[in-house]
Short mmCIF file of C-alpha atoms in Angstrom, two decimals:
data_model
loop_
_atom_site.label_atom_id
_atom_site.label_comp_id
_atom_site.label_asym_id
_atom_site.label_seq_id
_atom_site.Cartn_x
_atom_site.Cartn_y
_atom_site.Cartn_z
CA MET H 1 24.31 2.67 9.32
CA ILE H 2 22.14 5.57 8.47
CA VAL H 3 18.97 4.69 6.32
CA ARG H 4 16.52 7.29 5.29
CA VAL H 5 12.96 6.22 4.29
CA LEU H 6 11.32 8.74 2.25
CA GLY H 7 8.38 11.14 3.96
CA GLU H 8 9.82 9.35 7.45
CA GLY H 9 13.16 10.87 8.33
CA GLN H 10 16.48 9.15 9.20
CA PHE H 11 17.05 5.65 11.47
CA ARG H 12 20.01 4.30 12.38
CA VAL H 13 20.46 0.18 11.97
CA ASP H 14 22.61 -2.31 13.41
CA ASP H 15 24.77 -4.14 10.65
CA ASP H 16 22.66 -7.70 11.14
CA THR H 17 19.89 -5.02 10.15
CA ALA H 18 21.68 -3.38 7.39
CA ALA H 19 22.62 -7.16 5.91
CA LYS H 20 18.32 -8.07 5.67
CA LEU H 21 17.75 -4.53 3.89
CA THR H 22 20.69 -5.64 1.58
CA VAL H 23 18.91 -8.62 0.80
CA LEU H 24 15.86 -6.94 0.93
CA ASP H 25 17.11 -4.36 -1.62
CA LYS H 26 18.29 -6.81 -4.53
CA ASP H 27 14.16 -7.77 -4.56
CA LEU H 28 13.88 -4.72 -4.87
CA ASP H 29 16.18 -4.01 -7.71
CA ALA H 30 14.90 -7.08 -8.93
CA ALA H 31 11.22 -6.04 -9.39
CA VAL H 32 11.71 -2.33 -10.55
CA HIS H 33 13.57 -3.93 -13.40
CA ALA H 34 10.45 -6.66 -14.00
CA ASP H 35 8.09 -3.80 -12.68
CA ASP H 36 6.83 -6.10 -11.04
CA GLU H 37 4.45 -3.94 -9.05
CA ALA H 38 3.39 -6.78 -6.34
CA ALA H 39 6.57 -7.86 -5.23
CA PHE H 40 8.05 -4.45 -5.02
CA LYS H 41 5.50 -3.84 -2.50
CA LEU H 42 5.66 -6.99 -1.13
CA ALA H 43 9.47 -6.02 -0.64
CA LEU H 44 9.48 -2.33 -0.02
CA GLY H 45 6.96 -3.35 3.01
CA ALA H 46 9.33 -5.51 4.19
CA ALA H 47 12.19 -3.02 3.51
CA VAL H 48 10.04 -0.21 6.16
CA GLN H 49 8.84 -2.30 8.67
CA LEU H 50 12.03 -3.10 9.16
CA VAL H 51 13.64 0.11 9.44
CA ARG H 52 11.11 0.97 11.26
CA ALA H 53 10.97 -1.79 13.53
CA ALA H 54 14.74 -2.07 14.12
CA GLY H 55 15.95 1.43 13.46
CA GLN H 56 17.01 3.79 16.26
CA GLU H 57 15.43 7.71 14.47
CA VAL H 58 17.98 10.14 14.29
CA GLY H 59 18.11 13.64 16.31
CA ALA H 60 16.81 16.65 14.00
CA GLU H 61 20.54 18.04 15.64
CA GLU H 62 22.51 15.57 13.98
CA PHE H 63 23.19 16.42 10.82
CA VAL H 64 24.29 12.98 8.30
CA THR H 65 23.70 11.62 4.89
CA ALA H 66 21.85 8.22 4.92
CA ASP H 67 23.63 5.18 3.31
CA TYR H 68 20.33 4.11 2.39
CA ILE H 69 17.35 5.68 1.33
CA LEU H 70 14.35 3.85 0.54
CA PRO H 71 11.17 5.00 -1.34
CA PHE H 72 8.17 6.36 -0.09
CA SER H 73 6.39 3.46 1.47
CA ASP H 74 3.24 3.47 -0.97
CA ALA H 75 5.72 3.91 -3.97
CA THR H 76 5.55 2.73 -6.86
CA VAL H 77 7.66 0.74 -9.30
CA ALA H 78 6.46 3.87 -12.09
CA GLU H 79 7.67 6.26 -8.81
CA VAL H 80 10.55 4.80 -8.20
CA ARG H 81 11.93 4.28 -11.89
CA LYS H 82 10.98 7.85 -12.83
CA LEU H 83 13.54 8.94 -9.90
CA LEU H 84 16.46 6.80 -10.90
CA ALA H 85 16.14 7.69 -14.24
CA ASP H 86 16.20 11.36 -14.27
CA GLY H 87 18.21 11.26 -11.11
CA THR H 88 16.96 14.47 -10.26
CA ILE H 89 14.54 15.42 -6.88
CA HIS H 90 11.38 16.74 -8.31
CA GLY H 91 10.01 19.15 -6.31
CA ASP H 92 12.91 20.42 -4.73
CA SER H 93 13.64 23.04 -7.23
CA LEU H 94 13.76 25.46 -4.06
CA GLY H 95 15.48 23.57 -1.83
CA LEU H 96 19.24 23.48 -3.64
CA PRO H 97 20.14 26.37 -6.15
CA MET F 1 23.67 -1.11 -8.38
CA SER F 2 20.67 -1.42 -5.26
CA VAL F 3 17.94 0.88 -5.39
CA MET F 4 18.53 2.48 -1.89
CA LYS F 5 21.83 3.34 -3.17
CA ARG F 6 21.37 4.84 -6.23
CA VAL F 7 18.29 6.72 -4.45
CA SER F 8 20.70 8.44 -1.83
CA LEU F 9 23.34 9.03 -4.27
CA ILE F 10 21.22 10.92 -6.38
CA PHE F 11 20.96 13.01 -3.39
CA ARG F 12 23.91 13.36 -2.16
CA ALA F 13 25.00 14.15 -5.90
CA LYS F 14 22.19 16.64 -5.30
CA ALA F 15 24.04 18.61 -2.45
CA ASP F 16 27.54 17.81 -3.56
CA LYS F 17 26.54 19.80 -7.03
CA ALA F 18 25.32 23.06 -4.68
CA LEU F 19 28.46 22.90 -2.05
CA ASP F 20 30.58 23.00 -5.34
CA ARG F 21 28.64 26.45 -6.47
CA MET F 22 29.07 28.01 -3.62
CA GLU F 23 32.18 30.25 -2.76
CA ASP F 24 31.93 31.19 0.53
CA PRO F 25 31.21 28.45 2.27
CA ARG F 26 29.76 31.04 5.32
CA GLU F 27 27.87 32.40 2.40
CA THR F 28 26.38 28.58 2.23
CA LEU F 29 25.05 28.60 5.81
CA ASP F 30 23.14 31.98 5.21
CA TYR F 31 22.07 30.86 1.86
CA SER F 32 20.75 26.90 2.63
CA TYR F 33 18.88 28.72 5.66
CA LYS F 34 16.96 30.72 3.64
CA GLN F 35 16.10 27.73 1.09
CA GLN F 36 14.84 25.94 4.73
CA VAL F 37 12.40 28.63 6.03
CA GLU F 38 10.89 29.10 1.99
CA MET F 39 11.05 24.69 2.08
CA LEU F 40 8.81 24.92 5.85
CA THR F 41 6.57 28.16 4.39
CA ARG F 42 5.99 25.48 1.21
CA VAL F 43 5.53 22.53 3.23
CA ARG F 44 2.91 24.47 5.49
CA ARG F 45 1.02 25.28 2.28
CA GLY F 46 0.83 22.52 1.47
CA VAL F 47 -0.79 20.21 4.60
CA ALA F 48 -3.29 23.58 4.30
CA ASP F 49 -3.87 22.64 0.94
CA VAL F 50 -4.37 19.16 2.02
CA ALA F 51 -6.70 19.74 4.22
CA THR F 52 -9.58 21.90 2.12
CA SER F 53 -9.26 19.50 -0.25
CA ARG F 54 -10.44 16.86 2.44
CA LYS F 55 -12.71 18.87 3.23
CA ARG F 56 -14.31 19.56 -0.47
CA VAL F 57 -14.48 15.88 -0.02
CA GLU F 58 -16.18 16.07 3.41
CA LEU F 59 -18.48 18.13 2.34
CA GLN F 60 -19.96 15.82 -0.59
CA MET F 61 -20.06 13.23 1.18
CA THR F 62 -22.71 15.02 3.41
CA SER F 63 -24.52 15.62 0.22
CA LEU F 64 -24.33 12.27 -1.41
CA GLN F 65 -25.42 11.00 2.16
CA LYS F 66 -28.92 12.97 2.04
CA GLU F 67 -29.11 12.39 -1.43
CA ILE F 68 -28.97 8.13 -0.36
CA THR F 69 -31.14 9.06 2.84
CA LYS F 70 -33.89 10.72 -0.36
CA ARG F 71 -33.49 7.89 -2.24
CA THR F 72 -34.46 5.12 0.70
CA ASN F 73 -37.28 7.71 1.20
CA GLN F 74 -38.49 7.63 -1.87
CA ALA F 75 -38.60 3.65 -2.11
CA LYS F 76 -40.44 3.06 1.66
CA THR F 77 -43.30 5.44 0.09
CA ALA F 78 -42.92 3.77 -3.22
CA LEU F 79 -43.49 0.35 -1.81
CA GLU F 80 -46.15 1.46 0.41
CA GLN F 81 -48.20 3.40 -2.56
CA GLY F 82 -47.94 0.37 -3.95
CA ARG F 83 -45.43 0.96 -6.69
CA GLU F 84 -42.89 -1.79 -6.66
CA ASP F 85 -41.72 0.06 -9.65
CA LEU F 86 -40.83 2.97 -8.19
CA ALA F 87 -39.86 1.59 -5.74
CA ARG F 88 -36.88 -0.04 -7.06
CA ALA F 89 -35.61 2.00 -9.34
CA ALA F 90 -35.11 4.01 -6.04
CA LEU F 91 -33.14 1.78 -5.01
CA GLN F 92 -31.16 1.36 -8.19
CA ALA F 93 -30.66 4.93 -7.71
CA ARG F 94 -29.22 4.57 -4.41
CA GLY F 95 -26.72 1.54 -5.47
CA GLN F 96 -24.90 4.33 -7.62
CA LEU F 97 -25.32 6.80 -5.71
CA GLU F 98 -23.62 4.41 -3.01
CA THR F 99 -20.55 4.07 -5.43
CA GLN F 100 -20.39 7.48 -5.47
CA TYR F 101 -19.80 7.51 -2.39
CA ASP F 102 -17.95 4.81 -0.77
CA ASP F 103 -15.49 5.98 -3.67
CA LEU F 104 -14.98 9.03 -2.06
CA GLN F 105 -14.81 7.28 1.44
CA THR F 106 -11.71 6.43 -0.06
CA GLN F 107 -10.08 9.49 -1.37
CA TYR F 108 -10.43 10.92 1.67
CA THR F 109 -8.85 8.40 3.41
CA GLN F 110 -6.26 8.76 1.34
CA LEU F 111 -6.10 12.50 1.87
CA GLN F 112 -6.29 12.14 5.45
CA GLU F 113 -3.00 10.39 5.21
CA GLN F 114 -1.13 12.24 2.91
CA GLU F 115 -2.10 15.40 5.73
CA GLU F 116 -0.85 13.64 8.92
CA LYS F 117 1.58 12.35 6.58
CA LEU F 118 3.04 15.98 5.71
CA THR F 119 2.31 17.44 9.03
CA LEU F 120 4.58 15.21 10.36
CA ALA F 121 7.30 15.86 7.65
CA SER F 122 6.53 19.59 8.30
CA GLN F 123 7.33 19.86 12.40
CA ARG F 124 10.50 17.34 11.82
CA LEU F 125 12.25 20.08 8.67
CA ASP F 126 11.08 22.74 11.22
CA ALA F 127 13.26 20.56 13.94
CA LYS F 128 15.80 20.24 11.61
CA VAL F 129 15.40 24.12 10.81
CA GLN F 130 16.09 24.96 14.37
CA ALA F 131 18.92 23.25 15.15
CA PHE F 132 20.98 24.20 11.75
CA ARG F 133 20.55 28.12 12.55
CA THR F 134 22.21 26.95 15.67
CA ARG F 135 24.62 24.66 14.04
CA LYS F 136 24.64 27.45 11.64
CA GLU F 137 26.02 30.34 14.24
CA THR F 138 28.53 28.31 15.94
CA ILE F 139 30.34 26.97 12.67
CA LYS F 140 30.53 31.10 12.02
CA ALA F 141 31.48 31.88 15.64
CA THR F 142 34.06 28.85 16.46
CA TYR F 143 36.07 27.80 14.01
CA THR F 144 38.45 29.21 11.29
CA ALA F 145 37.06 28.94 7.47
CA ALA F 146 39.44 26.01 7.07
CA GLU F 147 37.96 24.34 9.92
CA ALA F 148 34.67 25.41 8.90
CA GLN F 149 34.70 23.84 5.15
CA THR F 150 33.85 20.37 7.12
CA ARG F 151 31.78 21.00 9.32
CA ILE F 152 29.44 23.14 6.89
CA ASN F 153 30.09 20.59 4.30
CA GLU F 154 28.27 18.14 6.75
CA ALA F 155 25.38 20.16 7.68
CA PHE F 156 24.83 21.38 4.27
CA SER F 157 24.70 17.80 3.01
CA GLY F 158 22.74 16.50 5.71
CA ILE F 159 19.90 19.29 5.57
CA SER F 160 19.90 18.57 1.91
CA GLU F 161 18.58 15.50 2.05
CA ASP F 162 15.95 16.75 4.49
CA MET F 163 14.93 19.28 1.38
CA GLY F 164 14.87 17.03 -0.86
CA ASP F 165 12.76 14.58 1.24
CA VAL F 166 10.14 16.94 1.97
CA GLY F 167 10.28 18.14 -1.42
CA LEU F 168 9.73 14.95 -3.16
CA ALA F 169 6.86 14.72 -0.15
CA ILE F 170 5.33 17.73 -1.00
CA GLN F 171 4.79 17.50 -5.12
CA ARG F 172 3.28 13.58 -4.11
CA ALA F 173 0.66 15.82 -1.98
CA GLU F 174 0.16 18.33 -4.72
CA ASP F 175 -0.46 15.80 -7.06
CA LYS F 176 -2.72 13.87 -5.30
CA THR F 177 -4.48 17.01 -4.19
CA ALA F 178 -5.11 18.34 -7.89
CA GLN F 179 -6.17 14.27 -8.70
CA MET F 180 -8.91 14.46 -6.28
CA GLN F 181 -10.06 17.86 -7.13
CA ALA F 182 -10.59 17.14 -10.53
CA ARG F 183 -12.99 14.29 -9.78
CA ALA F 184 -14.14 16.86 -6.85
CA GLY F 185 -15.25 19.30 -8.88
CA ALA F 186 -17.36 16.96 -11.34
CA ILE F 187 -18.99 15.46 -8.62
CA ASP F 188 -19.85 19.01 -7.57
CA GLU F 189 -21.13 20.06 -11.01
CA LEU F 190 -23.16 16.90 -11.03
CA LEU F 191 -24.79 17.88 -7.31
CA ALA F 192 -25.44 21.07 -8.62
CA SER F 193 -26.74 20.85 -11.81
CA GLY F 194 -28.92 18.19 -10.31
CA ALA F 195 -27.73 16.09 -13.41
CA LEU F 196 -26.34 13.10 -10.69
CA GLU F 197 -30.02 13.00 -10.12
CA ASP F 198 -30.99 13.14 -13.39
CA HIS F 199 -28.90 10.61 -14.42
CA VAL F 200 -29.11 8.41 -11.46
CA GLY F 201 -32.85 8.22 -11.54
CA GLY F 202 -33.56 7.99 -15.64
CA GLY F 203 -34.82 11.30 -15.59
CA ALA F 204 -35.89 14.74 -14.08
CA ASP F 205 -36.01 12.61 -10.98
CA TYR F 206 -39.32 10.98 -12.33
CA ILE F 207 -39.34 9.02 -9.02
CA GLN F 208 -39.92 12.23 -6.72
CA ALA F 209 -42.71 13.92 -9.72
CA GLU F 210 -44.07 10.40 -9.31
CA LEU F 211 -44.57 9.61 -5.86
CA ASP F 212 -46.04 13.16 -5.59
CA LYS F 213 -48.51 12.48 -8.19
CA LEU F 214 -49.23 9.83 -5.83
CA GLY F 215 -49.43 12.34 -2.38
CA ALA F 216 -51.39 14.79 -4.02
CA THR F 217 -53.80 11.89 -5.36
CA ALA F 218 -53.86 10.55 -1.95
CA GLY F 219 -54.42 14.15 -0.10
CA VAL F 220 -57.40 14.82 -2.75
CA ASP F 221 -58.95 10.99 -1.54
CA ASP F 222 -59.08 11.77 1.73
CA GLN F 223 -60.60 14.60 1.66
CA LEU F 224 -62.78 13.70 -0.45
CA GLU F 225 -63.60 10.47 2.54
CA ALA F 226 -63.21 13.29 5.50
CA MET F 227 -65.88 15.68 2.75
CA LYS F 228 -68.59 12.72 2.27
CA ARG F 229 -68.15 11.31 5.96
CA GLU F 230 -69.21 14.86 7.41
CA ILE F 231 -72.29 14.85 4.75
CA ALA F 232 -73.31 11.36 5.62
CA ASN F 233 -72.97 12.29 9.73
CA SER F 234 -75.07 15.35 9.40
CA ALA F 235 -77.28 14.37 6.16
CA PRO F 236 -80.47 11.92 5.59
CA LYS F 237 -80.05 7.98 4.93
CA GLN F 238 -80.13 8.83 1.36
CA LEU F 239 -77.17 10.07 1.03
CA GLU F 240 -75.51 7.91 3.48
CA ALA F 241 -75.91 5.35 0.81
CA ASN F 242 -74.73 7.47 -2.31
CA ALA F 243 -71.48 8.47 -0.73
CA ASN F 244 -70.11 4.60 0.11
CA GLY F 245 -71.32 3.99 -3.92
CA ASP F 246 -68.45 7.29 -4.46
CA GLY F 247 -65.82 6.25 -1.60
CA GLY F 248 -65.74 1.93 -3.37
CA GLY F 249 -65.25 3.19 -6.46
CA SER F 250 -62.27 6.17 -5.73
CA ALA F 251 -60.50 3.08 -3.60
CA SER F 252 -60.79 0.24 -6.76
CA ALA F 253 -58.80 3.18 -8.61
CA ALA F 254 -56.38 4.03 -6.09
CA GLY F 255 -53.72 2.83 -8.25
CA THR F 256 -54.58 5.15 -11.34
CA PRO F 257 -54.09 8.76 -10.70
CA ALA F 258 -55.64 9.71 -14.50
CA ALA F 259 -58.60 7.48 -14.05
CA GLN F 260 -59.60 9.59 -10.93
CA GLN F 261 -59.82 12.21 -11.27
CA PRO F 262 -62.55 12.52 -13.13
CA GLN F 263 -64.35 10.76 -10.97
CA ALA F 264 -63.55 11.91 -7.93
CA GLY F 265 -65.45 15.16 -10.29
CA ASP F 266 -68.48 13.56 -10.41
CA GLY F 267 -68.60 12.97 -6.95
CA LEU F 268 -68.73 16.40 -6.62
#
């Protein structure tokens, strides 16, 4: 499975890691719903660390889309809420038509 | 649905929408490449902007450090002159400056991190864009229109994600820099107008004014003493006795410059 960490690129992770990520993803979701910044920070930190440690960086010459995208390692609940709410990628006016 | 999945879908939806709009798949490649080159320019400019911001904070830290040193010296001088009140005021002023300095230190670290992250993002995108250029030419040369479509979609969607990622990173860096610039501007103004000094010193640097006064008085006293000694050494004994009397009076009034001035005049 391919996971992107925003600001850090794509990583290829094995099934075992993917399973662990799924658990952390539930924590992330709960934290966003509850507006719990501390829990969010904790889950995000763990998820990013896991991907960095267990993942294999995807090379520049490989063009794939990620199955999962993790927010920036220092993202806040508000930031993620905003991204999820309006479903647009800010600052990307040039990137895509 | 999970957070990570939803974020990935947002990115993908954006790429899909763009692909739908393109009529000629080969055009998609060239169009996308043009956008990528522009994005590269933008991210490089972003790195430069953050660096400028960081340097500005660095300069402000140097200015604040100078002020801190000045206050430390003032406190020392004040204590030497027996003015604990002034020493206390100088240390209080220093305390406030140190708080500002610590705040700038935090900002500086954050800007440094942003700069590093953006530099890495710029390098990653650069490598990706180079790879895309090669891929684009290969696709155009090798495949028929039908075959090319799948490969174009792959390459386009793949790099779209990178573009979205970098776009967000630039946006974050810009927001951060704007925040810092506003604060840095305020500190610059304070430093330039001397208002920071006034504010923390509780007056137009009255500490320094007081110390200057003490310093001037001490200088006059020293000169007086030197003159008296000269006269005493060269003149008969009556004068020596007179000079000793004056010297005693001057020393006892050392803490009150205002009262001392007329006395010194009398002596002369």
